[in-house]
């Protein structure tokens, strides 16, 4: 909101009693710098700017004192009544009301060019944003991370309902007093090697290109040997897995074999289609460009299949996955609210509807019998994919000591493809193990439960109907692969 505030000016040569003026001003503005006030009262310049942002009541009080040499000028003031809620989306402005970050900066010229247009309504749902920030803040402190990200997106409309970046301890009303590290919007401005959440892209590519199928089988019994590199699996007991089990076991070997089977040309085609080779096209100017391999070598194809050798922003991941989970249409995510009856941006088709349905089914399966079970909220038909990316330290991977734990969720995973469904992304950078994680810092142990807590809080607010589950899935029970395959 824009409020009227005042700047206070001193003309020293017009002041006939500096001591009385000093005492009067300090009584009205006790936080004034004594040194600055003394200079303004006795200095050699014609006029001094003493203070700004003075509200009308204080201005009137000083004005009524009838102090010679003391004058005021109206100045614009941007105020944020909810303080830190949504701070990284909304951003902040300078003392003159000019946007410096976030949507304030993104829409600054547009608003200034047409001041009569009225307020711009954002897609941000303050209820969702509050729950997301609350859960992310609690988890970030609990796991002792260096930074963290959370996002909530309506994949049907492309509207961003919530975006949180941690640390977030800055107040847009006075950003200069906050932690400088908290000013970074990690969701848009930080690139991460995301790990196995990328298997969503890999499976969608293979299924859509027709180079694999849900019941195709992959030998993951032995490590995959590549020039100068060996790809291992976390679970050493796996042997030969069908594609759906490559997904629920999160097999790096299986995903790498799948990508090599599809080939570099297909990977480049689909990675471009999913927007993974360019910065996310949202309103936020902070959006960073990805870091991609210089060439599509065999090693690059294999490792990108499970989210290594490429660094992207969470905003890019959310945009690309939304295109897979909304029926197959890529459209930029937006921070502008769609008005009632307004159609989403048309976008462009990147995968077939049947591929989208199959991916929704696979993600639902993973949240019931796979690595994403701790994100499942009974009744809301949650789907998802875990990610645990070992981090590079001095050019070498840290052998699991430092990682990025992620979970990409979708709910409800069932229902028509053209209906509203919601994507939740949680990323925790360098979490520390705790007793409840059993000493692990994986996406399934760290990030999935956070996503589940967020979903449990926001689903009722978004009007998602809760359906009592009729059958409790058996993680070791049989799976009908044919039933996972979508139909156009």
mmCIF file of N, CA, C and O in Angstrom, residues 28-101:
data_model
loop_
_atom_site.group_PDB
_atom_site.id
_atom_site.type_symbol
_atom_site.label_atom_id
_atom_site.label_comp_id
_atom_site.label_asym_id
_atom_site.label_seq_id
_atom_site.Cartn_x
_atom_site.Cartn_y
_atom_site.Cartn_z
ATOM 1 N N UNK A 28 9.861 14.971 19.750
ATOM 2 C CA UNK A 28 8.933 14.397 18.774
ATOM 3 C C UNK A 28 9.549 13.217 18.033
ATOM 4 O O UNK A 28 8.838 12.275 17.652
ATOM 5 N N UNK A 29 10.869 13.273 17.822
ATOM 6 C CA UNK A 29 11.574 12.221 17.092
ATOM 7 C C UNK A 29 12.786 11.772 17.909
ATOM 8 O O UNK A 29 13.926 12.124 17.612
ATOM 9 N N UNK A 30 12.567 10.964 18.938
ATOM 10 C CA UNK A 30 13.660 10.601 19.855
ATOM 11 C C UNK A 30 14.747 9.733 19.219
ATOM 12 O O UNK A 30 15.823 9.586 19.794
ATOM 13 N N UNK A 31 14.482 9.137 18.046
ATOM 14 C CA UNK A 31 15.497 8.285 17.414
ATOM 15 C C UNK A 31 16.442 9.055 16.501
ATOM 16 O O UNK A 31 17.314 8.465 15.864
ATOM 17 N N UNK A 32 16.281 10.363 16.418
ATOM 18 C CA UNK A 32 17.161 11.159 15.567
ATOM 19 C C UNK A 32 18.613 11.035 16.008
ATOM 20 O O UNK A 32 18.918 10.959 17.201
ATOM 21 N N UNK A 33 19.524 11.026 15.031
ATOM 22 C CA UNK A 33 20.953 11.027 15.338
ATOM 23 C C UNK A 33 21.348 12.407 15.859
ATOM 24 O O UNK A 33 21.113 13.423 15.192
ATOM 25 N N UNK A 34 21.944 12.442 17.038
ATOM 26 C CA UNK A 34 22.332 13.719 17.629
ATOM 27 C C UNK A 34 23.372 14.429 16.769
ATOM 28 O O UNK A 34 23.325 15.652 16.588
ATOM 29 N N UNK A 35 24.305 13.648 16.219
ATOM 30 C CA UNK A 35 25.347 14.266 15.390
ATOM 31 C C UNK A 35 24.740 14.867 14.128
ATOM 32 O O UNK A 35 25.102 15.991 13.724
ATOM 33 N N UNK A 36 23.831 14.126 13.496
ATOM 34 C CA UNK A 36 23.200 14.621 12.281
ATOM 35 C C UNK A 36 22.350 15.847 12.580
ATOM 36 O O UNK A 36 22.330 16.832 11.821
ATOM 37 N N UNK A 37 21.635 15.817 13.709
ATOM 38 C CA UNK A 37 20.796 16.943 14.097
ATOM 39 C C UNK A 37 21.654 18.182 14.358
ATOM 40 O O UNK A 37 21.307 19.303 13.932
ATOM 41 N N UNK A 38 22.787 17.998 15.018
ATOM 42 C CA UNK A 38 23.662 19.131 15.326
ATOM 43 C C UNK A 38 24.193 19.766 14.037
ATOM 44 O O UNK A 38 24.238 20.998 13.906
ATOM 45 N N UNK A 39 24.566 18.924 13.079
ATOM 46 C CA UNK A 39 25.053 19.448 11.802
ATOM 47 C C UNK A 39 23.959 20.232 11.085
ATOM 48 O O UNK A 39 24.203 21.313 10.516
ATOM 49 N N UNK A 40 22.731 19.697 11.113
ATOM 50 C CA UNK A 40 21.624 20.355 10.426
ATOM 51 C C UNK A 40 21.278 21.698 11.061
ATOM 52 O O UNK A 40 20.864 22.646 10.381
ATOM 53 N N UNK A 41 21.451 21.798 12.365
ATOM 54 C CA UNK A 41 21.092 23.032 13.058
ATOM 55 C C UNK A 41 22.141 24.127 12.902
ATOM 56 O O UNK A 41 21.815 25.327 12.930
ATOM 57 N N UNK A 42 23.391 23.730 12.739
ATOM 58 C CA UNK A 42 24.458 24.733 12.774
ATOM 59 C C UNK A 42 25.385 24.716 11.564
ATOM 60 O O UNK A 42 26.340 25.500 11.491
ATOM 61 N N UNK A 43 25.135 23.831 10.614
ATOM 62 C CA UNK A 43 26.045 23.650 9.491
ATOM 63 C C UNK A 43 26.025 24.798 8.499
ATOM 64 O O UNK A 43 25.148 25.676 8.537
ATOM 65 N N UNK A 44 26.969 24.773 7.543
ATOM 66 C CA UNK A 44 27.132 25.888 6.603
ATOM 67 C C UNK A 44 26.191 25.841 5.392
ATOM 68 O O UNK A 44 26.085 26.834 4.670
ATOM 69 N N UNK A 45 25.557 24.674 5.137
ATOM 70 C CA UNK A 45 24.724 24.573 3.943
ATOM 71 C C UNK A 45 23.383 25.278 4.130
ATOM 72 O O UNK A 45 22.930 25.518 5.258
ATOM 73 N N UNK A 46 22.759 25.578 2.990
ATOM 74 C CA UNK A 46 21.484 26.318 3.049
ATOM 75 C C UNK A 46 20.371 25.462 3.633
ATOM 76 O O UNK A 46 19.588 25.931 4.476
ATOM 77 N N UNK A 47 20.277 24.199 3.191
ATOM 78 C CA UNK A 47 19.209 23.310 3.658
ATOM 79 C C UNK A 47 19.787 21.928 3.933
ATOM 80 O O UNK A 47 20.669 21.453 3.225
ATOM 81 N N UNK A 48 19.261 21.275 4.987
ATOM 82 C CA UNK A 48 19.644 19.897 5.323
ATOM 83 C C UNK A 48 18.384 19.027 5.372
ATOM 84 O O UNK A 48 17.331 19.460 5.879
ATOM 85 N N UNK A 49 18.539 17.814 4.835
ATOM 86 C CA UNK A 49 17.468 16.817 4.971
ATOM 87 C C UNK A 49 17.725 16.070 6.268
ATOM 88 O O UNK A 49 18.738 15.384 6.428
ATOM 89 N N UNK A 50 16.808 16.186 7.207
ATOM 90 C CA UNK A 50 17.041 15.635 8.530
ATOM 91 C C UNK A 50 16.486 14.228 8.695
ATOM 92 O O UNK A 50 17.148 13.348 9.256
ATOM 93 N N UNK A 51 15.271 13.998 8.213
ATOM 94 C CA UNK A 51 14.658 12.686 8.403
ATOM 95 C C UNK A 51 13.543 12.491 7.389
ATOM 96 O O UNK A 51 12.980 13.465 6.870
ATOM 97 N N UNK A 52 13.234 11.228 7.100
ATOM 98 C CA UNK A 52 12.153 10.917 6.176
ATOM 99 C C UNK A 52 11.209 9.885 6.765
ATOM 100 O O UNK A 52 11.431 9.336 7.852
ATOM 101 N N UNK A 53 10.151 9.609 6.037
ATOM 102 C CA UNK A 53 9.198 8.605 6.483
ATOM 103 C C UNK A 53 8.400 9.005 7.701
ATOM 104 O O UNK A 53 7.917 8.142 8.451
ATOM 105 N N UNK A 54 8.227 10.281 7.907
ATOM 106 C CA UNK A 54 7.504 10.758 9.098
ATOM 107 C C UNK A 54 6.005 10.681 8.833
ATOM 108 O O UNK A 54 5.511 11.200 7.818
ATOM 109 N N UNK A 55 5.281 10.036 9.737
ATOM 110 C CA UNK A 55 3.843 9.889 9.495
ATOM 111 C C UNK A 55 3.115 11.196 9.787
ATOM 112 O O UNK A 55 3.639 12.089 10.476
ATOM 113 N N UNK A 56 1.900 11.361 9.264
ATOM 114 C CA UNK A 56 1.182 12.640 9.379
ATOM 115 C C UNK A 56 0.978 13.129 10.808
ATOM 116 O O UNK A 56 1.041 14.336 11.063
ATOM 117 N N UNK A 57 0.732 12.213 11.747
ATOM 118 C CA UNK A 57 0.487 12.638 13.129
ATOM 119 C C UNK A 57 1.722 13.305 13.732
ATOM 120 O O UNK A 57 1.629 14.347 14.397
ATOM 121 N N UNK A 58 2.890 12.704 13.505
ATOM 122 C CA UNK A 58 4.126 13.281 14.030
ATOM 123 C C UNK A 58 4.439 14.588 13.303
ATOM 124 O O UNK A 58 4.869 15.571 13.913
ATOM 125 N N UNK A 59 4.193 14.594 11.992
ATOM 126 C CA UNK A 59 4.413 15.830 11.229
ATOM 127 C C UNK A 59 3.557 16.968 11.784
ATOM 128 O O UNK A 59 4.032 18.097 11.973
ATOM 129 N N UNK A 60 2.281 16.689 12.059
ATOM 130 C CA UNK A 60 1.388 17.719 12.592
ATOM 131 C C UNK A 60 1.849 18.198 13.969
ATOM 132 O O UNK A 60 1.754 19.395 14.287
ATOM 133 N N UNK A 61 2.354 17.251 14.763
ATOM 134 C CA UNK A 61 2.817 17.628 16.106
ATOM 135 C C UNK A 61 3.990 18.597 16.013
ATOM 136 O O UNK A 61 4.045 19.605 16.734
ATOM 137 N N UNK A 62 4.939 18.322 15.123
ATOM 138 C CA UNK A 62 6.090 19.214 14.960
ATOM 139 C C UNK A 62 5.645 20.548 14.344
ATOM 140 O O UNK A 62 6.103 21.622 14.747
ATOM 141 N N UNK A 63 4.735 20.451 13.384
ATOM 142 C CA UNK A 63 4.245 21.667 12.731
ATOM 143 C C UNK A 63 3.597 22.601 13.748
ATOM 144 O O UNK A 63 3.760 23.843 13.687
ATOM 145 N N UNK A 64 2.860 22.034 14.694
ATOM 146 C CA UNK A 64 2.168 22.846 15.706
ATOM 147 C C UNK A 64 3.134 23.528 16.668
ATOM 148 O O UNK A 64 2.738 24.454 17.395
ATOM 149 N N UNK A 65 4.375 23.073 16.686
ATOM 150 C CA UNK A 65 5.364 23.720 17.543
ATOM 151 C C UNK A 65 5.828 25.049 16.958
ATOM 152 O O UNK A 65 6.491 25.839 17.648
ATOM 153 N N UNK A 66 5.503 25.303 15.669
ATOM 154 C CA UNK A 66 5.845 26.564 14.996
ATOM 155 C C UNK A 66 7.338 26.872 15.091
ATOM 156 O O UNK A 66 7.750 27.964 15.491
ATOM 157 N N UNK A 67 8.154 25.878 14.736
ATOM 158 C CA UNK A 67 9.607 26.038 14.808
ATOM 159 C C UNK A 67 10.119 26.721 13.545
ATOM 160 O O UNK A 67 9.923 26.220 12.438
ATOM 161 N N UNK A 68 10.765 27.843 13.705
ATOM 162 C CA UNK A 68 11.347 28.535 12.554
ATOM 163 C C UNK A 68 12.450 27.672 11.938
ATOM 164 O O UNK A 68 13.215 27.020 12.649
ATOM 165 N N UNK A 69 12.544 27.687 10.606
ATOM 166 C CA UNK A 69 13.585 26.945 9.915
ATOM 167 C C UNK A 69 13.312 25.460 9.740
ATOM 168 O O UNK A 69 14.156 24.741 9.212
ATOM 169 N N UNK A 70 12.143 25.003 10.194
ATOM 170 C CA UNK A 70 11.769 23.587 10.062
ATOM 171 C C UNK A 70 10.626 23.482 9.060
ATOM 172 O O UNK A 70 9.559 24.082 9.254
ATOM 173 N N UNK A 71 10.847 22.740 7.964
ATOM 174 C CA UNK A 71 9.813 22.587 6.939
ATOM 175 C C UNK A 71 9.658 21.107 6.561
ATOM 176 O O UNK A 71 10.510 20.272 6.899
ATOM 177 N N UNK A 72 8.555 20.824 5.853
ATOM 178 C CA UNK A 72 8.253 19.450 5.446
ATOM 179 C C UNK A 72 7.966 19.400 3.952
ATOM 180 O O UNK A 72 7.518 20.389 3.355
ATOM 181 N N UNK A 73 8.221 18.229 3.362
ATOM 182 C CA UNK A 73 7.829 17.973 1.968
ATOM 183 C C UNK A 73 7.228 16.576 1.907
ATOM 184 O O UNK A 73 7.774 15.623 2.494
ATOM 185 N N UNK A 74 6.106 16.467 1.207
ATOM 186 C CA UNK A 74 5.463 15.161 1.075
ATOM 187 C C UNK A 74 6.342 14.234 0.240
ATOM 188 O O UNK A 74 6.937 14.643 -0.758
ATOM 189 N N UNK A 75 6.446 12.967 0.649
ATOM 190 C CA UNK A 75 7.213 11.978 -0.099
ATOM 191 C C UNK A 75 6.462 10.646 -0.080
ATOM 192 O O UNK A 75 5.800 10.321 0.898
ATOM 193 N N UNK A 76 6.544 9.899 -1.189
ATOM 194 C CA UNK A 76 5.827 8.626 -1.234
ATOM 195 C C UNK A 76 6.463 7.605 -0.293
ATOM 196 O O UNK A 76 7.667 7.637 -0.040
ATOM 197 N N UNK A 77 5.642 6.718 0.224
ATOM 198 C CA UNK A 77 6.139 5.665 1.113
ATOM 199 C C UNK A 77 5.401 4.372 0.819
ATOM 200 O O UNK A 77 4.172 4.349 0.772
ATOM 201 N N UNK A 78 6.165 3.303 0.597
ATOM 202 C CA UNK A 78 5.604 1.982 0.335
ATOM 203 C C UNK A 78 5.584 1.232 1.654
ATOM 204 O O UNK A 78 6.599 1.156 2.350
ATOM 205 N N UNK A 79 4.435 0.695 2.011
ATOM 206 C CA UNK A 79 4.314 -0.045 3.264
ATOM 207 C C UNK A 79 3.804 -1.448 2.972
ATOM 208 O O UNK A 79 3.009 -1.669 2.054
ATOM 209 N N UNK A 80 4.278 -2.416 3.762
ATOM 210 C CA UNK A 80 3.889 -3.819 3.614
ATOM 211 C C UNK A 80 3.252 -4.270 4.925
ATOM 212 O O UNK A 80 3.950 -4.671 5.865
ATOM 213 N N UNK A 81 1.921 -4.230 4.994
ATOM 214 C CA UNK A 81 1.230 -4.499 6.264
ATOM 215 C C UNK A 81 1.500 -5.877 6.838
ATOM 216 O O UNK A 81 1.469 -6.060 8.053
ATOM 217 N N UNK A 82 1.780 -6.880 5.986
ATOM 218 C CA UNK A 82 1.996 -8.234 6.481
ATOM 219 C C UNK A 82 3.480 -8.556 6.674
ATOM 220 O O UNK A 82 3.839 -9.710 6.893
ATOM 221 N N UNK A 83 4.321 -7.550 6.563
ATOM 222 C CA UNK A 83 5.736 -7.750 6.859
ATOM 223 C C UNK A 83 6.382 -8.793 5.973
ATOM 224 O O UNK A 83 6.396 -8.679 4.750
ATOM 225 N N UNK A 84 6.902 -9.854 6.589
ATOM 226 C CA UNK A 84 7.710 -10.841 5.872
ATOM 227 C C UNK A 84 6.891 -11.877 5.110
ATOM 228 O O UNK A 84 7.466 -12.696 4.398
ATOM 229 N N UNK A 85 5.573 -11.867 5.217
ATOM 230 C CA UNK A 85 4.766 -12.846 4.489
ATOM 231 C C UNK A 85 4.855 -12.570 2.992
ATOM 232 O O UNK A 85 4.527 -11.485 2.531
ATOM 233 N N UNK A 86 5.328 -13.544 2.240
ATOM 234 C CA UNK A 86 5.465 -13.373 0.797
ATOM 235 C C UNK A 86 6.561 -12.424 0.384
ATOM 236 O O UNK A 86 6.554 -11.908 -0.743
ATOM 237 N N UNK A 87 7.535 -12.205 1.271
ATOM 238 C CA UNK A 87 8.523 -11.153 1.025
ATOM 239 C C UNK A 87 9.332 -11.365 -0.257
ATOM 240 O O UNK A 87 9.641 -10.406 -0.966
ATOM 241 N N UNK A 88 9.684 -12.622 -0.583
ATOM 242 C CA UNK A 88 10.500 -12.839 -1.775
ATOM 243 C C UNK A 88 9.703 -12.706 -3.065
ATOM 244 O O UNK A 88 10.274 -12.411 -4.122
ATOM 245 N N UNK A 89 8.404 -12.935 -3.015
ATOM 246 C CA UNK A 89 7.574 -12.721 -4.199
ATOM 247 C C UNK A 89 7.313 -11.230 -4.379
ATOM 248 O O UNK A 89 7.537 -10.665 -5.450
ATOM 249 N N UNK A 90 6.842 -10.584 -3.336
ATOM 250 C CA UNK A 90 6.459 -9.179 -3.420
ATOM 251 C C UNK A 90 7.683 -8.287 -3.601
ATOM 252 O O UNK A 90 7.660 -7.325 -4.373
ATOM 253 N N UNK A 91 8.778 -8.630 -2.930
ATOM 254 C CA UNK A 91 9.977 -7.813 -3.023
ATOM 255 C C UNK A 91 9.857 -6.560 -2.182
ATOM 256 O O UNK A 91 9.167 -6.533 -1.164
ATOM 257 N N UNK A 92 10.512 -5.482 -2.615
ATOM 258 C CA UNK A 92 10.458 -4.227 -1.857
ATOM 259 C C UNK A 92 10.840 -3.080 -2.776
ATOM 260 O O UNK A 92 11.329 -3.280 -3.891
ATOM 261 N N UNK A 93 10.586 -1.872 -2.292
ATOM 262 C CA UNK A 93 10.856 -0.656 -3.062
ATOM 263 C C UNK A 93 11.748 0.270 -2.252
ATOM 264 O O UNK A 93 11.903 0.116 -1.037
ATOM 265 N N UNK A 94 12.318 1.264 -2.952
ATOM 266 C CA UNK A 94 13.140 2.236 -2.242
ATOM 267 C C UNK A 94 12.255 3.309 -1.618
ATOM 268 O O UNK A 94 11.017 3.247 -1.693
ATOM 269 N N UNK A 95 12.891 4.305 -1.004
ATOM 270 C CA UNK A 95 12.126 5.345 -0.302
ATOM 271 C C UNK A 95 11.223 6.135 -1.251
ATOM 272 O O UNK A 95 10.207 6.681 -0.840
ATOM 273 N N UNK A 96 11.590 6.155 -2.517
ATOM 274 C CA UNK A 96 10.756 6.851 -3.491
ATOM 275 C C UNK A 96 9.679 5.981 -4.111
ATOM 276 O O UNK A 96 8.971 6.422 -5.020
ATOM 277 N N UNK A 97 9.562 4.736 -3.637
ATOM 278 C CA UNK A 97 8.542 3.841 -4.157
ATOM 279 C C UNK A 97 8.937 3.106 -5.416
ATOM 280 O O UNK A 97 8.108 2.438 -6.041
ATOM 281 N N UNK A 98 10.211 3.173 -5.808
ATOM 282 C CA UNK A 98 10.663 2.482 -7.016
ATOM 283 C C UNK A 98 11.065 1.052 -6.658
ATOM 284 O O UNK A 98 11.845 0.827 -5.744
ATOM 285 N N UNK A 99 10.519 0.070 -7.404
ATOM 286 C CA UNK A 99 10.754 -1.323 -7.089
ATOM 287 C C UNK A 99 12.198 -1.744 -7.248
ATOM 288 O O UNK A 99 12.853 -1.414 -8.235
ATOM 289 N N UNK A 100 12.701 -2.487 -6.265
ATOM 290 C CA UNK A 100 14.088 -2.947 -6.281
ATOM 291 C C UNK A 100 14.207 -4.460 -6.371
ATOM 292 O O UNK A 100 15.270 -4.974 -6.714
ATOM 293 N N UNK A 101 13.153 -5.196 -6.037
ATOM 294 C CA UNK A 101 13.217 -6.661 -6.039
ATOM 295 C C UNK A 101 11.817 -7.231 -6.182
ATOM 296 O O UNK A 101 10.820 -6.545 -5.925
#
